[in-house]
Structure formats: structure tokens, C-alpha cells
């Protein structure tokens, strides 16, 4: 089964994807799929289903199987809101690190990936004595520092939740010594996050329907953010009624962005030119490169999708 297609705006897109390509449906029936990550050492994909508080696994041989539950909220009492894990990433040792909405922390899976059990250690859960809202997406840089976003989506009542301890929604850096620094508090709904190939630019999506943008920040020698600029403003696409908001994103080896947003996966050249959109037909949350690097896996509402590209991640 396949869905969607390619909306080609500029011919440069043809260098990255076949204009006749469609998405292959790998799985469906999820409540809200998110946070895909490719585990190259074992050849499989992991992704979150936030409402189900579960991480699922996909392999070419076995399809979809449950991998880890609970994935984001480990408390004993019932709670509302978005409880599961969201973004997933592997650290330099191959351990799974999760942005946990329900537990409001960045956590590492202690059991390892071979025989996963929901045993977690906290990497960070607070900044300046205040608990995070609900860490959302995350990425490592070459120094081993972890950059992550913290919107209010995991709180039961969102930005107005009485349990919210921070007055802003931040982008943070977690250093290897455990120290946390606030990089910016200027975004209303910071979401997806990724580095350029040279790691001199940090891209952050803002999933606010009133201000749907992607930001590009210069990264200083010390790893802090020096200057930010609007990389792309999707307000006109939201106004057209296209489904989705700026969300997860990945960058290919040439610096092109594959960013989920209104209409599907928007493809941008490194200078911010919108080359076209990979149409998913669904509100689309995130994406990841996998297999030989030229497969783009996409989480889109109830679906897990795959499209083969001409470029590699």
C-alpha cells in the first residue's frame, strides 16, 4: 500500500527524490506516532506512540512489534496529557535516550537494546531547580553534548497547567558533566531540532499555529547559540489549511532539510529555499534516515511510512 506523492516546486528537488515517488505504508493504527530513530547496528527502526506510552520496533522481516512499554510515564497513578516518549536518539555508546513527556525528563534506557525492559536512569529533569515542562526532541553534537527542546505538550493542561514550573518553553544543552544551560527561551513551542552537517548551525522548529517557523541558530565554539534567524516561515501554508505544523526534522549529508510540517515533509535547500514537499496525506510529526541512509522513515499520525530518496542522511 502506498500514499501521497511529491509536490515539486523547483527542479533541484529532482536531485534528492524521484518526482514520481510515493510513500510505502509500513504500519498503521497508531494513536500518534513520533520520534523515529534508526538502529544501524541491528538494522531496525524504533519509534514512539505517545498516547500508548510505547516504543515500537519495525524490521523488514517482522514488521511492527512492541519494543518498550511504558516509554514515557512510569508513575503509578493515572494522569492525563501526552504521557509517552517523544523523540528518541542513540548516544555514542549505542544506548537509547528518550525525551519522556510523562516523567518530564531526558532518560536513558538502562537495560540496553538486546533485551529491553523499562528501567531508566535520569540524565536531566530540571533546570535551575525547576522541573522541565515535557522534553520533546533531542540531538547530540560531536562533543557529546545533548541539545533538546521543552514545549508544554506533555502537561495535561498544556501551557496553563498548574504543575508547570518554568515560565517559558526552552531549548537546552546538557553537557557530559551533567550541567544544563538554557540556550534560548524566545520560542513559544520549540519542537524538532537538528544540526547542519558541519554542526555550525542548529535548526529548531516552532510548532505554534500563530508563529509556525523554523529557526536557524549559529553555534559558537563553546556550543552556545550566538545568533538566530528565521529559516522559513510557514504561516502562508497554515493559512491554506494544510495539515500539520513545524515539527521533527533531519538534515541530509549535503545540508538539505527534511522537515515535517504543513502538508507533509517539506524539503529545504541549505539557504532556506523550499524545493518541494513529500505529501503524506496526514498531519506529520517526524522523520529519520535509515537502512543504507537513503530511506526516509516518516511518522504521520496513525502511520509509519517510508520513501526511498536519491540523497543520504
mmCIF file of C-alpha atoms in Angstrom:
data_model
loop_
_atom_site.group_PDB
_atom_site.id
_atom_site.type_symbol
_atom_site.label_atom_id
_atom_site.label_comp_id
_atom_site.label_asym_id
_atom_site.label_seq_id
_atom_site.Cartn_x
_atom_site.Cartn_y
_atom_site.Cartn_z
ATOM 1 C CA UNK A 1 0.000 0.000 0.000
ATOM 2 C CA UNK A 2 1.276 3.464 -0.846
ATOM 3 C CA UNK A 3 0.051 7.003 -0.148
ATOM 4 C CA UNK A 4 0.939 10.560 -1.029
ATOM 5 C CA UNK A 5 3.484 11.698 -3.530
ATOM 6 C CA UNK A 6 5.828 14.566 -4.360
ATOM 7 C CA UNK A 7 4.824 18.201 -4.818
ATOM 8 C CA UNK A 8 7.782 19.542 -6.807
ATOM 9 C CA UNK A 9 8.232 23.312 -6.578
ATOM 10 C CA UNK A 10 11.719 23.599 -8.062
ATOM 11 C CA UNK A 11 13.707 21.263 -10.345
ATOM 12 C CA UNK A 12 16.517 20.990 -7.759
ATOM 13 C CA UNK A 13 14.232 18.636 -5.860
ATOM 14 C CA UNK A 14 14.769 16.029 -8.596
ATOM 15 C CA UNK A 15 18.356 15.588 -7.370
ATOM 16 C CA UNK A 16 17.023 14.480 -3.977
ATOM 17 C CA UNK A 17 13.912 12.431 -4.757
ATOM 18 C CA UNK A 18 12.186 10.886 -7.755
ATOM 19 C CA UNK A 19 9.262 13.182 -8.688
ATOM 20 C CA UNK A 20 7.062 10.072 -9.111
ATOM 21 C CA UNK A 21 7.889 8.636 -5.659
ATOM 22 C CA UNK A 22 5.185 7.734 -3.156
ATOM 23 C CA UNK A 23 5.224 6.664 0.493
ATOM 24 C CA UNK A 24 5.073 2.980 1.344
ATOM 25 C CA UNK A 25 2.877 2.258 4.367
ATOM 26 C CA UNK A 26 4.899 0.121 6.790
ATOM 27 C CA UNK A 27 2.412 0.201 9.653
ATOM 28 C CA UNK A 28 -0.838 1.841 10.716
ATOM 29 C CA UNK A 29 -3.348 2.016 13.545
ATOM 30 C CA UNK A 30 -1.194 4.057 15.926
ATOM 31 C CA UNK A 31 -2.668 6.857 18.022
ATOM 32 C CA UNK A 32 0.113 9.398 17.322
ATOM 33 C CA UNK A 33 3.428 8.112 16.021
ATOM 34 C CA UNK A 34 6.593 10.116 16.707
ATOM 35 C CA UNK A 35 10.353 10.206 17.235
ATOM 36 C CA UNK A 36 11.770 7.618 14.776
ATOM 37 C CA UNK A 37 15.413 6.553 15.096
ATOM 38 C CA UNK A 38 17.330 4.024 13.005
ATOM 39 C CA UNK A 39 19.434 1.486 14.937
ATOM 40 C CA UNK A 40 22.140 0.796 12.355
ATOM 41 C CA UNK A 41 23.988 -1.833 14.389
ATOM 42 C CA UNK A 42 20.958 -4.135 14.337
ATOM 43 C CA UNK A 43 19.085 -2.911 11.262
ATOM 44 C CA UNK A 44 15.755 -1.790 12.688
ATOM 45 C CA UNK A 45 13.703 1.325 13.375
ATOM 46 C CA UNK A 46 12.326 2.425 16.731
ATOM 47 C CA UNK A 47 9.548 4.992 17.114
ATOM 48 C CA UNK A 48 7.200 6.277 19.803
ATOM 49 C CA UNK A 49 3.441 6.164 20.074
ATOM 50 C CA UNK A 50 2.908 8.922 22.606
ATOM 51 C CA UNK A 51 -0.685 8.214 23.764
ATOM 52 C CA UNK A 52 0.057 4.481 24.053
ATOM 53 C CA UNK A 53 3.164 5.183 26.186
ATOM 54 C CA UNK A 54 5.011 2.699 23.982
ATOM 55 C CA UNK A 55 8.061 2.428 21.742
ATOM 56 C CA UNK A 56 7.521 0.175 18.731
ATOM 57 C CA UNK A 57 10.082 -1.576 16.538
ATOM 58 C CA UNK A 58 9.946 -2.086 12.781
ATOM 59 C CA UNK A 59 12.039 -4.565 10.816
ATOM 60 C CA UNK A 60 11.741 -5.573 7.187
ATOM 61 C CA UNK A 61 11.358 -9.207 8.243
ATOM 62 C CA UNK A 62 8.915 -8.922 11.142
ATOM 63 C CA UNK A 63 7.099 -5.652 10.563
ATOM 64 C CA UNK A 64 5.814 -3.849 13.676
ATOM 65 C CA UNK A 65 6.289 -5.255 17.190
ATOM 66 C CA UNK A 66 6.078 -3.719 20.638
ATOM 67 C CA UNK A 67 9.551 -2.876 21.924
ATOM 68 C CA UNK A 68 9.197 -0.962 25.202
ATOM 69 C CA UNK A 69 6.289 -0.099 27.496
ATOM 70 C CA UNK A 70 5.980 2.181 29.436
ATOM 71 C CA UNK A 71 8.213 4.515 27.467
ATOM 72 C CA UNK A 72 7.497 7.980 28.833
ATOM 73 C CA UNK A 73 5.460 7.808 32.039
ATOM 74 C CA UNK A 74 6.438 5.363 34.733
ATOM 75 C CA UNK A 75 4.272 6.681 37.564
ATOM 76 C CA UNK A 76 1.714 4.528 39.363
ATOM 77 C CA UNK A 77 -1.195 6.992 39.344
ATOM 78 C CA UNK A 78 -3.343 7.831 36.349
ATOM 79 C CA UNK A 79 -2.609 11.135 34.658
ATOM 80 C CA UNK A 80 -3.809 12.928 31.578
ATOM 81 C CA UNK A 81 -1.877 14.686 28.861
ATOM 82 C CA UNK A 82 0.612 13.191 26.424
ATOM 83 C CA UNK A 83 2.343 10.605 28.575
ATOM 84 C CA UNK A 84 4.663 8.615 26.331
ATOM 85 C CA UNK A 85 8.149 9.136 24.972
ATOM 86 C CA UNK A 86 8.552 11.500 22.056
ATOM 87 C CA UNK A 87 11.983 11.975 20.467
ATOM 88 C CA UNK A 88 14.451 9.075 20.542
ATOM 89 C CA UNK A 89 18.204 9.147 19.931
ATOM 90 C CA UNK A 90 21.196 6.873 20.375
ATOM 91 C CA UNK A 91 24.184 8.093 22.370
ATOM 92 C CA UNK A 92 27.820 7.441 21.445
ATOM 93 C CA UNK A 93 27.695 4.032 23.157
ATOM 94 C CA UNK A 94 24.555 2.955 21.307
ATOM 95 C CA UNK A 95 22.226 3.363 24.287
ATOM 96 C CA UNK A 96 18.674 4.587 23.738
ATOM 97 C CA UNK A 97 17.971 8.058 25.125
ATOM 98 C CA UNK A 98 14.347 9.195 25.331
ATOM 99 C CA UNK A 99 12.549 12.508 25.694
ATOM 100 C CA UNK A 100 9.896 11.443 28.193
ATOM 101 C CA UNK A 101 6.762 13.565 28.241
ATOM 102 C CA UNK A 102 5.091 11.893 31.198
ATOM 103 C CA UNK A 103 8.104 11.800 33.517
ATOM 104 C CA UNK A 104 9.216 15.264 32.289
ATOM 105 C CA UNK A 105 12.839 14.281 31.814
ATOM 106 C CA UNK A 106 15.561 13.071 29.489
ATOM 107 C CA UNK A 107 16.247 9.444 30.376
ATOM 108 C CA UNK A 108 18.479 6.580 29.250
ATOM 109 C CA UNK A 109 17.285 3.005 28.864
ATOM 110 C CA UNK A 110 19.435 1.048 31.299
ATOM 111 C CA UNK A 111 18.658 -2.459 30.080
ATOM 112 C CA UNK A 112 20.205 -1.984 26.652
ATOM 113 C CA UNK A 113 18.543 -2.749 23.324
ATOM 114 C CA UNK A 114 19.007 -6.520 23.170
ATOM 115 C CA UNK A 115 16.503 -7.363 25.907
ATOM 116 C CA UNK A 116 14.749 -4.070 26.677
ATOM 117 C CA UNK A 117 12.885 -3.602 29.930
ATOM 118 C CA UNK A 118 11.522 -0.230 31.126
ATOM 119 C CA UNK A 119 14.367 0.606 33.501
ATOM 120 C CA UNK A 120 15.586 4.188 33.113
ATOM 121 C CA UNK A 121 18.196 6.490 34.559
ATOM 122 C CA UNK A 122 17.588 10.229 34.580
ATOM 123 C CA UNK A 123 20.058 12.297 32.577
ATOM 124 C CA UNK A 124 18.314 15.552 33.445
ATOM 125 C CA UNK A 125 14.887 16.518 34.792
ATOM 126 C CA UNK A 126 15.205 20.157 35.831
ATOM 127 C CA UNK A 127 16.815 23.476 35.084
ATOM 128 C CA UNK A 128 17.779 25.911 37.839
ATOM 129 C CA UNK A 129 15.704 23.925 40.343
ATOM 130 C CA UNK A 130 12.514 23.856 38.244
ATOM 131 C CA UNK A 131 11.161 20.753 36.527
ATOM 132 C CA UNK A 132 11.054 20.721 32.758
ATOM 133 C CA UNK A 133 7.692 21.046 31.018
ATOM 134 C CA UNK A 134 7.960 17.913 28.846
ATOM 135 C CA UNK A 135 11.146 17.339 26.832
ATOM 136 C CA UNK A 136 10.195 16.771 23.217
ATOM 137 C CA UNK A 137 13.057 16.240 20.749
ATOM 138 C CA UNK A 138 16.814 15.837 21.089
ATOM 139 C CA UNK A 139 20.085 15.595 19.190
ATOM 140 C CA UNK A 140 23.736 15.025 20.102
ATOM 141 C CA UNK A 141 26.634 17.015 18.705
ATOM 142 C CA UNK A 142 30.172 15.753 18.174
ATOM 143 C CA UNK A 143 31.295 16.851 21.653
ATOM 144 C CA UNK A 144 28.763 14.525 23.269
ATOM 145 C CA UNK A 145 26.523 17.375 24.436
ATOM 146 C CA UNK A 146 22.790 16.784 24.095
ATOM 147 C CA UNK A 147 20.573 19.566 22.742
ATOM 148 C CA UNK A 148 16.836 19.330 23.390
ATOM 149 C CA UNK A 149 13.546 21.215 23.299
ATOM 150 C CA UNK A 150 10.974 21.578 26.067
ATOM 151 C CA UNK A 151 7.454 22.622 24.991
ATOM 152 C CA UNK A 152 4.392 22.099 27.229
ATOM 153 C CA UNK A 153 2.695 19.324 25.212
ATOM 154 C CA UNK A 154 3.152 16.603 27.823
ATOM 155 C CA UNK A 155 1.438 18.612 30.548
ATOM 156 C CA UNK A 156 -2.217 17.705 30.950
ATOM 157 C CA UNK A 157 -3.362 21.319 30.582
ATOM 158 C CA UNK A 158 -0.550 22.491 28.373
ATOM 159 C CA UNK A 159 0.945 25.911 28.944
ATOM 160 C CA UNK A 160 -1.689 26.707 31.597
ATOM 161 C CA UNK A 161 -1.078 23.586 33.692
ATOM 162 C CA UNK A 162 -0.757 24.292 37.413
ATOM 163 C CA UNK A 163 2.201 21.888 37.582
ATOM 164 C CA UNK A 164 4.217 23.934 35.095
ATOM 165 C CA UNK A 165 7.295 25.238 36.922
ATOM 166 C CA UNK A 166 9.096 27.134 34.151
ATOM 167 C CA UNK A 167 7.542 30.317 32.790
ATOM 168 C CA UNK A 168 8.923 29.714 29.305
ATOM 169 C CA UNK A 169 9.473 26.963 26.743
ATOM 170 C CA UNK A 170 13.209 26.476 26.328
ATOM 171 C CA UNK A 171 15.910 24.979 24.174
ATOM 172 C CA UNK A 172 18.676 23.460 26.322
ATOM 173 C CA UNK A 173 22.118 21.889 26.208
ATOM 174 C CA UNK A 174 23.066 19.010 28.514
ATOM 175 C CA UNK A 175 26.845 18.634 28.840
ATOM 176 C CA UNK A 176 28.629 15.396 29.638
ATOM 177 C CA UNK A 177 29.321 16.594 33.190
ATOM 178 C CA UNK A 178 25.561 16.818 33.807
ATOM 179 C CA UNK A 179 25.322 20.604 33.696
ATOM 180 C CA UNK A 180 22.380 22.137 31.838
ATOM 181 C CA UNK A 181 22.352 25.517 30.104
ATOM 182 C CA UNK A 182 19.394 27.393 28.677
ATOM 183 C CA UNK A 183 20.175 28.278 25.058
ATOM 184 C CA UNK A 184 17.042 30.290 24.260
ATOM 185 C CA UNK A 185 13.631 30.937 25.778
ATOM 186 C CA UNK A 186 12.352 33.004 22.847
ATOM 187 C CA UNK A 187 10.284 30.304 21.097
ATOM 188 C CA UNK A 188 6.664 29.715 22.049
ATOM 189 C CA UNK A 189 6.594 25.994 21.110
ATOM 190 C CA UNK A 190 10.119 24.683 20.384
ATOM 191 C CA UNK A 191 9.864 21.238 18.858
ATOM 192 C CA UNK A 192 12.086 19.427 16.313
ATOM 193 C CA UNK A 193 15.835 20.005 16.481
ATOM 194 C CA UNK A 194 18.791 19.084 14.251
ATOM 195 C CA UNK A 195 22.311 20.180 13.304
ATOM 196 C CA UNK A 196 23.758 21.056 9.931
ATOM 197 C CA UNK A 197 26.454 18.611 8.761
ATOM 198 C CA UNK A 198 29.269 20.912 9.980
ATOM 199 C CA UNK A 199 27.376 21.477 13.284
ATOM 200 C CA UNK A 200 27.766 25.236 12.953
ATOM 201 C CA UNK A 201 24.004 25.686 12.614
ATOM 202 C CA UNK A 202 21.250 24.406 14.881
ATOM 203 C CA UNK A 203 17.756 24.207 13.409
ATOM 204 C CA UNK A 204 14.705 24.362 15.688
ATOM 205 C CA UNK A 205 11.056 24.055 14.657
ATOM 206 C CA UNK A 206 8.387 26.138 16.384
ATOM 207 C CA UNK A 207 5.061 24.289 16.292
ATOM 208 C CA UNK A 208 2.843 27.249 17.114
ATOM 209 C CA UNK A 209 -0.053 27.840 14.672
ATOM 210 C CA UNK A 210 0.279 31.561 15.386
ATOM 211 C CA UNK A 211 4.012 31.549 14.606
ATOM 212 C CA UNK A 212 4.853 28.419 12.555
ATOM 213 C CA UNK A 213 8.518 28.836 11.725
ATOM 214 C CA UNK A 214 11.847 27.075 11.590
ATOM 215 C CA UNK A 215 14.754 28.922 13.193
ATOM 216 C CA UNK A 216 18.446 28.613 12.315
ATOM 217 C CA UNK A 217 20.950 29.466 15.048
ATOM 218 C CA UNK A 218 24.679 29.979 14.665
ATOM 219 C CA UNK A 219 26.561 27.776 17.125
ATOM 220 C CA UNK A 220 29.627 29.244 18.818
ATOM 221 C CA UNK A 221 32.888 27.471 19.556
ATOM 222 C CA UNK A 222 31.657 26.876 23.118
ATOM 223 C CA UNK A 223 28.485 25.167 21.856
ATOM 224 C CA UNK A 224 26.215 28.050 22.852
ATOM 225 C CA UNK A 225 23.864 29.781 20.415
ATOM 226 C CA UNK A 226 25.254 33.026 19.055
ATOM 227 C CA UNK A 227 22.654 34.388 16.658
ATOM 228 C CA UNK A 228 19.291 33.234 15.344
ATOM 229 C CA UNK A 229 17.308 33.930 12.192
ATOM 230 C CA UNK A 230 14.025 32.748 10.719
ATOM 231 C CA UNK A 231 14.970 29.977 8.314
ATOM 232 C CA UNK A 232 11.469 29.526 6.900
ATOM 233 C CA UNK A 233 8.041 30.939 7.806
ATOM 234 C CA UNK A 234 5.200 28.521 7.070
ATOM 235 C CA UNK A 235 2.372 30.914 8.003
ATOM 236 C CA UNK A 236 1.015 31.019 4.453
ATOM 237 C CA UNK A 237 0.888 27.215 4.305
ATOM 238 C CA UNK A 238 -1.003 27.027 7.597
ATOM 239 C CA UNK A 239 -3.389 29.687 6.270
ATOM 240 C CA UNK A 240 -4.111 27.422 3.290
ATOM 241 C CA UNK A 241 -5.435 24.796 5.698
ATOM 242 C CA UNK A 242 -2.657 22.263 5.141
ATOM 243 C CA UNK A 243 -2.473 19.698 7.940
ATOM 244 C CA UNK A 244 0.438 19.810 10.372
ATOM 245 C CA UNK A 245 2.832 22.329 11.911
ATOM 246 C CA UNK A 246 6.647 22.607 12.004
ATOM 247 C CA UNK A 247 7.714 19.522 13.934
ATOM 248 C CA UNK A 248 10.538 16.981 13.590
ATOM 249 C CA UNK A 249 13.351 17.405 11.086
ATOM 250 C CA UNK A 250 16.516 15.788 9.789
ATOM 251 C CA UNK A 251 19.371 17.033 7.606
ATOM 252 C CA UNK A 252 20.961 15.093 4.753
ATOM 253 C CA UNK A 253 24.687 14.853 4.049
ATOM 254 C CA UNK A 254 24.548 17.872 1.722
ATOM 255 C CA UNK A 255 22.790 20.084 4.273
ATOM 256 C CA UNK A 256 19.259 19.886 2.853
ATOM 257 C CA UNK A 257 16.486 19.840 5.457
ATOM 258 C CA UNK A 258 13.671 17.299 5.518
ATOM 259 C CA UNK A 259 11.238 18.953 7.919
ATOM 260 C CA UNK A 260 7.762 17.736 8.831
ATOM 261 C CA UNK A 261 5.185 20.494 8.666
ATOM 262 C CA UNK A 262 2.094 21.698 6.803
ATOM 263 C CA UNK A 263 1.359 19.204 4.037
ATOM 264 C CA UNK A 264 3.905 16.519 4.921
ATOM 265 C CA UNK A 265 7.713 16.645 4.759
ATOM 266 C CA UNK A 266 8.968 19.973 3.438
ATOM 267 C CA UNK A 267 12.341 19.835 1.688
ATOM 268 C CA UNK A 268 14.587 22.892 2.006
ATOM 269 C CA UNK A 269 17.923 23.724 0.455
ATOM 270 C CA UNK A 270 20.575 24.887 2.963
ATOM 271 C CA UNK A 271 19.750 28.529 2.128
ATOM 272 C CA UNK A 272 16.084 28.055 3.111
ATOM 273 C CA UNK A 273 14.657 27.682 -0.390
ATOM 274 C CA UNK A 274 11.564 25.462 -0.340
ATOM 275 C CA UNK A 275 12.214 22.878 -3.056
ATOM 276 C CA UNK A 276 9.011 20.917 -2.586
ATOM 277 C CA UNK A 277 7.007 18.759 -0.229
ATOM 278 C CA UNK A 278 6.730 14.998 0.210
ATOM 279 C CA UNK A 279 2.975 14.638 0.644
ATOM 280 C CA UNK A 280 1.860 12.227 3.362
ATOM 281 C CA UNK A 281 -1.916 12.983 3.376
ATOM 282 C CA UNK A 282 -1.680 13.201 7.205
ATOM 283 C CA UNK A 283 -0.566 15.562 9.930
ATOM 284 C CA UNK A 284 3.106 14.588 10.051
ATOM 285 C CA UNK A 285 5.259 14.515 13.166
ATOM 286 C CA UNK A 286 8.830 13.432 12.436
ATOM 287 C CA UNK A 287 11.258 11.614 10.160
ATOM 288 C CA UNK A 288 14.557 9.731 10.180
ATOM 289 C CA UNK A 289 17.053 8.427 7.642
ATOM 290 C CA UNK A 290 17.716 4.702 7.785
ATOM 291 C CA UNK A 291 18.744 1.461 6.071
ATOM 292 C CA UNK A 292 21.527 2.496 3.672
ATOM 293 C CA UNK A 293 20.900 6.165 4.518
ATOM 294 C CA UNK A 294 18.629 6.828 1.555
ATOM 295 C CA UNK A 295 15.386 5.598 3.116
ATOM 296 C CA UNK A 296 13.315 8.303 4.788
ATOM 297 C CA UNK A 297 11.080 6.888 7.532
ATOM 298 C CA UNK A 298 8.195 9.178 8.467
ATOM 299 C CA UNK A 299 5.788 9.121 11.388
ATOM 300 C CA UNK A 300 2.467 10.632 10.313
ATOM 301 C CA UNK A 301 -0.459 10.442 12.726
ATOM 302 C CA UNK A 302 -1.608 6.784 12.637
ATOM 303 C CA UNK A 303 1.008 5.716 10.051
ATOM 304 C CA UNK A 304 4.631 4.691 9.735
ATOM 305 C CA UNK A 305 5.797 5.484 6.189
ATOM 306 C CA UNK A 306 8.916 5.042 4.056
ATOM 307 C CA UNK A 307 10.143 6.727 0.902
ATOM 308 C CA UNK A 308 13.359 5.993 -0.970
ATOM 309 C CA UNK A 309 15.457 9.049 -1.806
ATOM 310 C CA UNK A 310 18.356 9.848 -4.096
ATOM 311 C CA UNK A 311 20.208 11.602 -1.254
ATOM 312 C CA UNK A 312 21.527 10.134 2.003
ATOM 313 C CA UNK A 313 21.260 11.181 5.620
#
